[in-house]
Amino acid sequence: QVQLVESGGGLVQAGGSLRLSCAASGRTFSMYAMGWFRQAPGKERELVAAINWSSTNTYYADSVKGRFTISRENAKNTVYLRMNSLKPEDTAVYYCAANRLQTIVTMSHYDYWGQGTQVTVSS
């Protein structure tokens, strides 16, 4: 089992940057693909970025390509989401999640979820 704890959210002006971190418990973190999801009020949860266990395969939603970067440090049991050029429409609760199957774009394959961290981008 994996427990996930997100941090790094906050309030930022449009055009600013944030880096989210997700710390995982357990000795098998490196076996999991990891994803960052977000959910805005009144909207469905969406996959923002994902990375496989070895960092050789990544995915980005079209809305964040070129602005967000996902990375991981298996030795630190941590996955990151660097967010640049933030827009008001990026405002949401951001969640990290773990996926044993390495099918990084399949939301239903993510087994473990963090509690989320709020990101608010002001215009």
PDB file of C-alpha atoms in Angstrom, residues 19-110:
ATOM      1  CA  ARG A  19       6.083  23.492  -7.561  1.00  0.00           C
ATOM      2  CA  LEU A  20       3.922  20.766  -6.102  1.00  0.00           C
ATOM      3  CA  SER A  21       5.454  17.826  -4.302  1.00  0.00           C
ATOM      4  CA  CYS A  22       3.971  14.460  -3.494  1.00  0.00           C
ATOM      5  CA  ALA A  23       5.723  12.360  -0.886  1.00  0.00           C
ATOM      6  CA  ALA A  24       4.995   8.647  -0.850  1.00  0.00           C
ATOM      7  CA  SER A  25       5.349   6.163   1.943  1.00  0.00           C
ATOM      8  CA  GLY A  26       6.532   2.623   1.411  1.00  0.00           C
ATOM      9  CA  ARG A  27       9.532   0.948  -0.161  1.00  0.00           C
ATOM     10  CA  THR A  28       7.889   0.212  -3.516  1.00  0.00           C
ATOM     11  CA  PHE A  29       7.414   3.763  -4.773  1.00  0.00           C
ATOM     12  CA  SER A  30       9.707   3.149  -7.738  1.00  0.00           C
ATOM     13  CA  MET A  31       7.345   0.421  -8.986  1.00  0.00           C
ATOM     14  CA  TYR A  32       4.461   2.849  -9.470  1.00  0.00           C
ATOM     15  CA  ALA A  33       3.585   5.184 -12.251  1.00  0.00           C
ATOM     16  CA  MET A  34       2.529   8.527 -10.819  1.00  0.00           C
ATOM     17  CA  GLY A  35       0.002  11.053 -11.969  1.00  0.00           C
ATOM     18  CA  TRP A  36      -1.112  14.554 -11.100  1.00  0.00           C
ATOM     19  CA  PHE A  37      -4.804  15.237 -11.418  1.00  0.00           C
ATOM     20  CA  ARG A  38      -6.862  18.335 -10.741  1.00  0.00           C
ATOM     21  CA  GLN A  39     -10.471  19.111 -10.021  1.00  0.00           C
ATOM     22  CA  ALA A  40     -11.995  22.532 -10.276  1.00  0.00           C
ATOM     23  CA  PRO A  41     -15.356  23.385  -8.659  1.00  0.00           C
ATOM     24  CA  GLY A  42     -18.197  21.949 -10.686  1.00  0.00           C
ATOM     25  CA  LYS A  43     -15.878  20.067 -13.009  1.00  0.00           C
ATOM     26  CA  GLU A  44     -14.740  16.480 -13.306  1.00  0.00           C
ATOM     27  CA  ARG A  45     -11.333  15.399 -12.133  1.00  0.00           C
ATOM     28  CA  GLU A  46      -8.856  15.445 -15.003  1.00  0.00           C
ATOM     29  CA  LEU A  47      -5.408  14.022 -15.600  1.00  0.00           C
ATOM     30  CA  VAL A  48      -2.875  16.820 -15.887  1.00  0.00           C
ATOM     31  CA  ALA A  49       0.448  14.970 -16.120  1.00  0.00           C
ATOM     32  CA  ALA A  50       1.801  11.487 -15.531  1.00  0.00           C
ATOM     33  CA  ILE A  51       5.125   9.689 -15.464  1.00  0.00           C
ATOM     34  CA  ASN A  52       6.093   6.052 -15.526  1.00  0.00           C
ATOM     35  CA  TRP A  53       8.322   4.368 -12.974  1.00  0.00           C
ATOM     36  CA  SER A  54      11.586   5.052 -14.815  1.00  0.00           C
ATOM     37  CA  SER A  55      10.759   8.571 -16.040  1.00  0.00           C
ATOM     38  CA  THR A  56      11.071   7.368 -19.636  1.00  0.00           C
ATOM     39  CA  ASN A  57       7.432   8.032 -20.474  1.00  0.00           C
ATOM     40  CA  THR A  58       5.434  11.128 -19.627  1.00  0.00           C
ATOM     41  CA  TYR A  59       2.032  12.506 -20.485  1.00  0.00           C
ATOM     42  CA  TYR A  60       0.665  16.042 -20.399  1.00  0.00           C
ATOM     43  CA  ALA A  61      -2.814  17.321 -20.988  1.00  0.00           C
ATOM     44  CA  ASP A  62      -2.965  19.699 -23.929  1.00  0.00           C
ATOM     45  CA  SER A  63      -3.976  22.532 -21.618  1.00  0.00           C
ATOM     46  CA  VAL A  64      -0.666  22.365 -19.713  1.00  0.00           C
ATOM     47  CA  LYS A  65       1.844  21.301 -22.366  1.00  0.00           C
ATOM     48  CA  GLY A  66       4.853  23.569 -22.401  1.00  0.00           C
ATOM     49  CA  ARG A  67       3.953  25.046 -18.998  1.00  0.00           C
ATOM     50  CA  PHE A  68       3.978  22.098 -16.572  1.00  0.00           C
ATOM     51  CA  THR A  69       6.724  19.555 -15.987  1.00  0.00           C
ATOM     52  CA  ILE A  70       6.364  16.313 -14.066  1.00  0.00           C
ATOM     53  CA  SER A  71       9.406  14.630 -12.570  1.00  0.00           C
ATOM     54  CA  ARG A  72      10.233  12.112  -9.881  1.00  0.00           C
ATOM     55  CA  GLU A  73      13.033  11.153  -7.548  1.00  0.00           C
ATOM     56  CA  ASN A  74      12.652   7.502  -6.666  1.00  0.00           C
ATOM     57  CA  ALA A  75      15.387   7.708  -4.052  1.00  0.00           C
ATOM     58  CA  LYS A  76      13.290  10.315  -2.230  1.00  0.00           C
ATOM     59  CA  ASN A  77       9.908   8.674  -2.872  1.00  0.00           C
ATOM     60  CA  THR A  78       8.733  11.961  -4.331  1.00  0.00           C
ATOM     61  CA  VAL A  79       7.050  13.156  -7.496  1.00  0.00           C
ATOM     62  CA  TYR A  80       6.917  16.819  -8.496  1.00  0.00           C
ATOM     63  CA  LEU A  81       4.833  19.039 -10.695  1.00  0.00           C
ATOM     64  CA  ARG A  82       6.495  22.249 -11.753  1.00  0.00           C
ATOM     65  CA  MET A  83       3.880  24.716 -12.946  1.00  0.00           C
ATOM     66  CA  ASN A  84       4.952  27.814 -14.864  1.00  0.00           C
ATOM     67  CA  SER A  85       2.974  30.565 -16.574  1.00  0.00           C
ATOM     68  CA  LEU A  86      -0.020  29.801 -14.407  1.00  0.00           C
ATOM     69  CA  LYS A  87      -3.445  30.904 -15.571  1.00  0.00           C
ATOM     70  CA  PRO A  88      -6.657  31.500 -13.608  1.00  0.00           C
ATOM     71  CA  GLU A  89      -8.099  28.406 -15.301  1.00  0.00           C
ATOM     72  CA  ASP A  90      -5.417  26.318 -13.565  1.00  0.00           C
ATOM     73  CA  THR A  91      -7.196  26.984 -10.268  1.00  0.00           C
ATOM     74  CA  ALA A  92      -8.179  23.636  -8.773  1.00  0.00           C
ATOM     75  CA  VAL A  93      -7.410  21.079  -6.111  1.00  0.00           C
ATOM     76  CA  TYR A  94      -4.433  19.073  -7.313  1.00  0.00           C
ATOM     77  CA  TYR A  95      -4.084  15.420  -6.408  1.00  0.00           C
ATOM     78  CA  CYS A  96      -1.273  12.969  -6.906  1.00  0.00           C
ATOM     79  CA  ALA A  97      -2.018   9.313  -7.475  1.00  0.00           C
ATOM     80  CA  ALA A  98      -0.138   6.035  -7.892  1.00  0.00           C
ATOM     81  CA  ASN A  99      -0.677   3.380 -10.561  1.00  0.00           C
ATOM     82  CA  ARG A 100       0.856  -0.099 -10.420  1.00  0.00           C
ATOM     83  CA  LEU A 101       0.086  -0.924 -14.046  1.00  0.00           C
ATOM     84  CA  GLN A 102       2.203   1.821 -15.674  1.00  0.00           C
ATOM     85  CA  THR A 103      -0.782   2.694 -17.874  1.00  0.00           C
ATOM     86  CA  ILE A 104      -0.211   6.316 -17.156  1.00  0.00           C
ATOM     87  CA  VAL A 105      -3.189   7.791 -19.013  1.00  0.00           C
ATOM     88  CA  THR A 106      -5.864   5.453 -17.641  1.00  0.00           C
ATOM     89  CA  MET A 107      -7.464   7.189 -14.675  1.00  0.00           C
ATOM     90  CA  SER A 108      -9.233   4.074 -13.436  1.00  0.00           C
ATOM     91  CA  HIS A 109      -5.866   2.327 -12.965  1.00  0.00           C
ATOM     92  CA  TYR A 110      -4.729   4.746 -10.285  1.00  0.00           C
TER      93      TYR A 110
END
